[in-house]
mmCIF file of C-alpha atoms and ligand atoms in Angstrom:
data_model
loop_
_atom_site.group_PDB
_atom_site.id
_atom_site.type_symbol
_atom_site.label_atom_id
_atom_site.label_comp_id
_atom_site.label_asym_id
_atom_site.label_seq_id
_atom_site.Cartn_x
_atom_site.Cartn_y
_atom_site.Cartn_z
ATOM 1 C CA MET A 293 0.000 0.000 0.000
ATOM 2 C CA ILE A 294 1.242 3.430 -0.868
ATOM 3 C CA LEU A 295 0.290 6.438 1.222
ATOM 4 C CA SER A 296 1.006 9.763 -0.444
ATOM 5 C CA ASN A 297 0.873 12.999 1.487
ATOM 6 C CA VAL A 298 -1.809 11.686 3.853
ATOM 7 C CA SER A 299 -3.135 14.194 6.382
ATOM 8 C CA LYS A 300 -6.052 14.066 8.769
ATOM 9 C CA ARG A 301 -7.636 16.819 10.795
ATOM 10 C CA TYR A 302 -10.386 16.553 13.386
ATOM 11 C CA GLY A 303 -11.613 20.137 13.500
ATOM 12 C CA GLU A 304 -8.608 22.113 14.720
ATOM 13 C CA THR A 305 -6.626 19.026 15.728
ATOM 14 C CA VAL A 306 -4.067 17.791 13.223
ATOM 15 C CA ALA A 307 -3.862 14.019 13.763
ATOM 16 C CA LEU A 308 -1.671 13.207 10.744
ATOM 17 C CA SER A 309 0.379 15.537 8.606
ATOM 18 C CA GLY A 310 1.815 14.749 5.161
ATOM 19 C CA ILE A 311 2.493 11.039 5.668
ATOM 20 C CA ASP A 312 4.385 9.337 2.821
ATOM 21 C CA LEU A 313 4.710 5.638 3.479
ATOM 22 C CA THR A 314 4.957 2.466 1.397
ATOM 23 C CA LEU A 315 3.882 -0.703 3.175
ATOM 24 C CA GLU A 316 5.513 -3.751 1.675
ATOM 25 C CA GLU A 317 3.151 -6.659 0.999
ATOM 26 C CA GLY A 318 3.523 -9.694 3.201
ATOM 27 C CA LYS A 319 5.456 -7.875 5.912
ATOM 28 C CA ILE A 320 4.657 -6.837 9.468
ATOM 29 C CA THR A 321 4.919 -3.133 10.285
ATOM 30 C CA ALA A 322 4.678 -1.812 13.832
ATOM 31 C CA VAL A 323 3.391 1.735 14.259
ATOM 32 C CA LEU A 324 4.755 3.196 17.481
ATOM 33 C CA GLY A 325 4.315 6.477 19.247
ATOM 34 C CA GLU A 326 2.965 8.135 22.324
ATOM 35 C CA SER A 327 -0.716 8.563 22.988
ATOM 36 C CA GLY A 328 -2.192 11.084 20.531
ATOM 37 C CA ALA A 329 0.594 10.588 17.957
ATOM 38 C CA GLY A 330 -1.904 9.550 15.256
ATOM 39 C CA LYS A 331 -1.463 5.744 15.309
ATOM 40 C CA THR A 332 -5.137 4.730 15.426
ATOM 41 C CA THR A 333 -6.012 7.388 12.869
ATOM 42 C CA LEU A 334 -3.454 5.886 10.491
ATOM 43 C CA LEU A 335 -4.875 2.389 10.991
ATOM 44 C CA ARG A 336 -8.430 3.571 10.355
ATOM 45 C CA ILE A 337 -7.354 5.338 7.189
ATOM 46 C CA LEU A 338 -5.742 2.102 5.970
ATOM 47 C CA ALA A 339 -9.040 0.297 6.648
ATOM 48 C CA GLY A 340 -10.980 2.903 4.652
ATOM 49 C CA MET A 341 -12.934 3.909 7.750
ATOM 50 C CA LEU A 342 -12.091 7.623 7.728
ATOM 51 C CA PRO A 343 -11.985 10.387 5.118
ATOM 52 C CA PHE A 344 -8.594 12.086 4.814
ATOM 53 C CA GLU A 345 -6.536 14.397 2.631
ATOM 54 C CA GLY A 346 -4.044 12.813 0.232
ATOM 55 C CA GLU A 347 -4.098 9.404 -1.431
ATOM 56 C CA VAL A 348 -3.809 5.726 -0.589
ATOM 57 C CA ASP A 349 -2.919 3.532 -3.575
ATOM 58 C CA GLY A 350 -3.750 6.408 -5.894
ATOM 59 C CA GLN A 351 -7.265 6.800 -4.458
ATOM 60 C CA SER A 352 -8.252 10.128 -2.972
ATOM 61 C CA GLY A 353 -9.312 10.012 0.669
ATOM 62 C CA ALA A 354 -12.255 12.361 0.176
ATOM 63 C CA ARG A 355 -14.793 9.525 -0.040
ATOM 64 C CA PRO A 356 -13.038 6.416 1.218
ATOM 65 C CA LYS A 357 -14.432 2.908 0.750
ATOM 66 C CA ARG A 358 -14.013 0.161 3.336
ATOM 67 C CA ARG A 359 -11.025 -1.818 2.176
ATOM 68 C CA GLU A 360 -11.951 -5.322 1.039
ATOM 69 C CA GLY A 361 -9.951 -8.220 2.430
ATOM 70 C CA CYS A 362 -9.075 -6.250 5.527
ATOM 71 C CA SER A 363 -9.282 -7.790 8.983
ATOM 72 C CA TYR A 364 -9.298 -5.311 11.887
ATOM 73 C CA LEU A 365 -8.536 -6.264 15.469
ATOM 74 C CA PHE A 366 -9.824 -3.450 17.681
ATOM 75 C CA GLN A 367 -8.183 -2.236 20.864
ATOM 76 C CA ASP A 368 -10.951 -3.556 23.108
ATOM 77 C CA CYS A 369 -11.552 -6.811 21.171
ATOM 78 C CA MET A 370 -15.088 -5.754 20.147
ATOM 79 C CA LEU A 371 -16.567 -9.211 20.731
ATOM 80 C CA LEU A 372 -20.309 -9.421 20.290
ATOM 81 C CA PRO A 373 -21.536 -9.786 23.885
ATOM 82 C CA ASN A 374 -24.422 -12.155 23.157
ATOM 83 C CA LEU A 375 -22.378 -14.603 21.105
ATOM 84 C CA THR A 376 -20.082 -17.319 22.412
ATOM 85 C CA ALA A 377 -16.395 -17.531 21.486
ATOM 86 C CA GLU A 378 -17.380 -19.828 18.637
ATOM 87 C CA GLY A 379 -20.353 -17.646 17.684
ATOM 88 C CA ASN A 380 -18.109 -14.595 17.421
ATOM 89 C CA CYS A 381 -15.972 -16.494 14.912
ATOM 90 C CA LYS A 382 -18.985 -17.809 12.980
ATOM 91 C CA PHE A 383 -20.207 -14.245 12.652
ATOM 92 C CA VAL A 384 -17.331 -13.289 10.327
ATOM 93 C CA LEU A 385 -17.380 -16.419 8.164
ATOM 94 C CA PRO A 386 -19.746 -17.879 5.565
ATOM 95 C CA LYS A 387 -21.395 -21.092 6.813
ATOM 96 C CA GLY A 388 -19.337 -23.236 4.433
ATOM 97 C CA GLU A 389 -16.192 -22.238 6.340
ATOM 98 C CA TRP A 390 -17.386 -22.827 9.891
ATOM 99 C CA GLY A 391 -15.462 -26.113 9.891
ATOM 100 C CA LYS A 392 -12.230 -24.113 10.335
ATOM 101 C CA ILE A 393 -13.318 -22.571 13.622
ATOM 102 C CA GLY A 394 -12.758 -25.495 15.998
ATOM 103 C CA GLY A 395 -9.155 -25.971 14.875
ATOM 104 C CA MET A 396 -8.390 -22.262 15.132
ATOM 105 C CA LEU A 397 -9.890 -21.957 18.632
ATOM 106 C CA GLU A 398 -7.800 -24.926 19.672
ATOM 107 C CA ARG A 399 -4.645 -23.317 18.258
ATOM 108 C CA VAL A 400 -5.229 -20.144 20.224
ATOM 109 C CA GLY A 401 -5.639 -22.205 23.392
ATOM 110 C CA LEU A 402 -9.411 -22.017 23.782
ATOM 111 C CA ARG A 403 -10.318 -25.694 23.574
ATOM 112 C CA GLY A 404 -13.212 -26.256 25.944
ATOM 113 C CA ARG A 405 -14.074 -22.531 26.013
ATOM 114 C CA GLU A 406 -15.898 -22.501 22.655
ATOM 115 C CA ASN A 407 -19.285 -22.010 24.292
ATOM 116 C CA ALA A 408 -18.266 -19.323 26.765
ATOM 117 C CA LEU A 409 -19.756 -15.867 26.411
ATOM 118 C CA PRO A 410 -17.423 -12.844 26.408
ATOM 119 C CA HIS A 411 -18.308 -11.907 30.014
ATOM 120 C CA GLU A 412 -17.262 -15.411 31.089
ATOM 121 C CA LEU A 413 -13.828 -15.039 29.486
ATOM 122 C CA SER A 414 -10.701 -13.484 31.013
ATOM 123 C CA GLY A 415 -8.993 -10.528 29.288
ATOM 124 C CA GLY A 416 -6.409 -12.853 27.747
ATOM 125 C CA GLU A 417 -9.079 -15.301 26.552
ATOM 126 C CA LYS A 418 -11.062 -12.493 24.931
ATOM 127 C CA GLN A 419 -7.904 -11.385 23.176
ATOM 128 C CA ARG A 420 -7.400 -14.957 21.932
ATOM 129 C CA VAL A 421 -10.934 -15.008 20.481
ATOM 130 C CA ALA A 422 -10.276 -11.667 18.795
ATOM 131 C CA ILE A 423 -7.008 -12.973 17.325
ATOM 132 C CA ALA A 424 -8.701 -16.202 16.143
ATOM 133 C CA ARG A 425 -11.496 -14.194 14.544
ATOM 134 C CA ALA A 426 -9.084 -11.770 12.876
ATOM 135 C CA PHE A 427 -7.068 -14.603 11.327
ATOM 136 C CA LEU A 428 -10.166 -16.605 10.309
ATOM 137 C CA PHE A 429 -11.653 -13.671 8.421
ATOM 138 C CA PRO A 430 -10.376 -13.929 4.830
ATOM 139 C CA HIS A 431 -7.872 -11.102 4.490
ATOM 140 C CA ASP A 432 -4.745 -9.918 2.793
ATOM 141 C CA LEU A 433 -4.358 -6.979 5.168
ATOM 142 C CA LEU A 434 -4.515 -7.383 8.934
ATOM 143 C CA LEU A 435 -4.727 -4.260 11.097
ATOM 144 C CA MET A 436 -4.344 -4.593 14.860
ATOM 145 C CA ASP A 437 -4.731 -1.763 17.369
ATOM 146 C CA GLU A 438 -2.712 -2.426 20.534
ATOM 147 C CA PRO A 439 -3.488 -6.139 20.411
ATOM 148 C CA PHE A 440 -1.325 -7.062 23.408
ATOM 149 C CA SER A 441 -1.467 -3.939 25.535
ATOM 150 C CA SER A 442 -3.603 -5.127 28.438
ATOM 151 C CA LEU A 443 -1.834 -8.451 28.917
ATOM 152 C CA ASP A 444 0.802 -9.499 31.424
ATOM 153 C CA LEU A 445 4.284 -10.285 30.154
ATOM 154 C CA ALA A 446 3.941 -14.093 29.926
ATOM 155 C CA LEU A 447 0.633 -13.886 28.088
ATOM 156 C CA LYS A 448 1.943 -11.153 25.839
ATOM 157 C CA LYS A 449 4.899 -13.319 24.924
ATOM 158 C CA SER A 450 2.758 -16.357 24.145
ATOM 159 C CA LEU A 451 0.247 -14.392 22.049
ATOM 160 C CA ILE A 452 3.032 -12.670 20.127
ATOM 161 C CA SER A 453 4.531 -16.041 19.161
ATOM 162 C CA LEU A 454 1.065 -17.265 18.228
ATOM 163 C CA VAL A 455 0.491 -14.268 15.960
ATOM 164 C CA CYS A 456 3.951 -14.821 14.499
ATOM 165 C CA GLU A 457 3.082 -18.461 13.724
ATOM 166 C CA LEU A 458 -0.316 -17.622 12.205
ATOM 167 C CA TRP A 459 1.201 -14.822 10.142
ATOM 168 C CA ALA A 460 3.917 -17.165 8.796
ATOM 169 C CA GLU A 461 1.209 -19.399 7.264
ATOM 170 C CA LYS A 462 -0.654 -16.659 5.419
ATOM 171 C CA GLN A 463 2.070 -14.031 5.081
ATOM 172 C CA SER A 464 -0.515 -11.294 4.811
ATOM 173 C CA THR A 465 0.410 -7.648 5.199
ATOM 174 C CA VAL A 466 0.138 -6.739 8.867
ATOM 175 C CA VAL A 467 0.139 -3.290 10.465
ATOM 176 C CA PHE A 468 -0.120 -3.133 14.216
ATOM 177 C CA VAL A 469 -0.183 -0.256 16.640
ATOM 178 C CA THR A 470 1.695 -0.397 19.891
ATOM 179 C CA HIS A 471 3.452 1.878 22.344
ATOM 180 C CA ASP A 472 5.721 -0.948 23.479
ATOM 181 C CA VAL A 473 9.100 -1.103 21.764
ATOM 182 C CA ARG A 474 9.549 -4.738 22.788
ATOM 183 C CA GLU A 475 6.418 -5.783 20.914
ATOM 184 C CA ALA A 476 7.771 -4.154 17.768
ATOM 185 C CA ALA A 477 11.179 -5.751 18.266
ATOM 186 C CA LEU A 478 9.576 -9.182 18.669
ATOM 187 C CA LEU A 479 7.052 -9.144 15.874
ATOM 188 C CA ALA A 480 7.769 -6.538 13.216
ATOM 189 C CA HIS A 481 9.898 -6.369 10.091
ATOM 190 C CA ARG A 482 9.740 -2.622 10.303
ATOM 191 C CA ALA A 483 8.953 0.017 12.899
ATOM 192 C CA VAL A 484 7.450 3.368 12.033
ATOM 193 C CA VAL A 485 7.477 5.865 14.876
ATOM 194 C CA LEU A 486 4.889 8.663 14.759
ATOM 195 C CA LYS A 487 5.329 11.900 16.633
ATOM 196 C CA GLY A 488 2.737 14.653 16.478
ATOM 197 C CA GLY A 489 1.209 13.130 13.331
ATOM 198 C CA GLU A 490 4.501 12.891 11.443
ATOM 199 C CA ILE A 491 6.929 10.057 10.831
ATOM 200 C CA ALA A 492 9.809 10.545 13.248
ATOM 201 C CA LEU A 493 11.596 7.285 12.433
ATOM 202 C CA ASP A 494 11.217 4.464 9.931
ATOM 203 C CA LEU A 495 13.448 1.544 10.784
ATOM 204 C CA PRO A 496 13.799 -1.983 9.389
ATOM 205 C CA ILE A 497 14.094 -4.706 12.025
ATOM 206 C CA CYS A 498 16.204 -7.435 10.540
ATOM 207 C CA ALA A 499 16.600 -10.033 13.305
ATOM 208 C CA PRO A 500 15.281 -13.463 12.235
ATOM 209 C CA PHE A 501 12.172 -15.017 13.815
ATOM 210 C CA PRO A 502 11.507 -16.351 16.382
ATOM 211 C CA ARG A 503 12.933 -13.546 18.483
ATOM 212 C CA GLU A 504 13.624 -13.602 22.184
ATOM 213 C CA PHE A 505 12.647 -11.172 24.926
ATOM 214 C CA LEU A 506 15.841 -11.725 26.852
ATOM 215 C CA SER A 507 18.348 -11.053 24.119
ATOM 216 C CA PRO A 508 16.876 -7.941 22.549
ATOM 217 C CA PRO A 509 18.051 -7.305 19.015
ATOM 218 C CA GLU A 510 20.171 -4.238 18.422
ATOM 219 C CA GLU A 511 17.200 -2.576 16.746
ATOM 220 C CA GLU A 512 15.315 -2.570 20.018
ATOM 221 C CA THR A 513 17.917 -0.286 21.555
ATOM 222 C CA LEU A 514 17.773 2.015 18.543
ATOM 223 C CA LEU A 515 14.003 2.177 18.729
ATOM 224 C CA MET A 516 14.053 2.773 22.442
ATOM 225 C CA ARG A 517 16.419 5.719 21.928
ATOM 226 C CA ALA A 518 14.263 7.157 19.155
ATOM 227 C CA LEU A 519 11.192 7.016 21.350
ATOM 228 C CA LEU A 520 12.934 8.638 24.281
ATOM 229 C CA GLN A 521 14.340 11.560 22.249
HETATM 230 P P1 ADP B 754 -3.025 7.520 18.991
HETATM 231 O O1 ADP B 754 -3.690 6.316 18.412
HETATM 232 O O2 ADP B 754 -1.574 7.613 18.625
HETATM 233 O O3 ADP B 754 -3.231 7.674 20.469
HETATM 234 P P2 ADP B 754 -5.093 8.998 17.601
HETATM 235 O O4 ADP B 754 -4.950 8.687 16.161
HETATM 236 O O5 ADP B 754 -6.160 8.302 18.371
HETATM 237 O O6 ADP B 754 -3.662 8.822 18.314
HETATM 238 O O7 ADP B 754 -5.338 10.572 17.786
HETATM 239 C C1 ADP B 754 -4.511 11.555 17.177
HETATM 240 C C2 ADP B 754 -5.041 12.936 17.580
HETATM 241 O O8 ADP B 754 -6.341 13.127 17.032
HETATM 242 C C3 ADP B 754 -5.183 13.131 19.080
HETATM 243 O O9 ADP B 754 -4.887 14.469 19.377
HETATM 244 C C4 ADP B 754 -6.649 12.844 19.339
HETATM 245 O O10 ADP B 754 -7.121 13.549 20.469
HETATM 246 C C5 ADP B 754 -7.300 13.359 18.055
HETATM 247 N N1 ADP B 754 -8.515 12.603 17.721
HETATM 248 C C6 ADP B 754 -8.603 11.287 17.444
HETATM 249 N N2 ADP B 754 -9.862 10.926 17.140
HETATM 250 C C7 ADP B 754 -10.613 12.062 17.223
HETATM 251 C C8 ADP B 754 -11.982 12.362 17.019
HETATM 252 N N3 ADP B 754 -12.851 11.417 16.655
HETATM 253 N N4 ADP B 754 -12.390 13.647 17.210
HETATM 254 C C9 ADP B 754 -11.517 14.605 17.564
HETATM 255 N N5 ADP B 754 -10.198 14.397 17.760
HETATM 256 C C10 ADP B 754 -9.741 13.143 17.596
#
């Protein structure tokens, strides 16, 4: 996807300003930055959910269309409260493909929890349903807004390796928002740091997968410095 001179204003607030960015197909990009930097706005523009100034893939942002083949994992999971874990997955798939759901729920560690309603699930379990649903939905672009933010370290680590594994099978284009440098260092091929709606840093992360928390790649230190500046 190619973003050319993308800007977004909410009234007086400039959320994004003149973003030029090419997202390579089949790669994982982390979008980092402090709160209010414009990360979610960028994700929503990629999904075709918001009008904007500039162009994405040569299309003006004046009247955006929802992007087809785009799976979006929202910050707060957005599970349908009256549907079970399995029902939430069925909701995004045609009936002919429901056979895939059991296997996916098992892979994300929810065997035996298929019939639980969202209010019966822990935060981590809800996140697993949301991840299962996002990967089940047929997509070539996966957008995730702070998918691991509310989880403790061990859970975060296990869900990041799960996402890594699921991504490796499909190799779809992934863009995920985070404010945690370690998440970017573990999961992304590239980190884009936003500051005040502009790109402050655009850095490839070259370490091979799977990556380890305890031996942070050199890029992590670079990113950490860039964020602290
Ligand atoms: P981030 O995801 O990095 O926290 P956002 O993209 O949510 O940043 O927001 C960028 C800026 O735009 C912030 O100043 C925020 O307050 C503002 N903003 C976001 N959404 C709206 C909205 N719907 N109405 C008005 N201002 C908004």
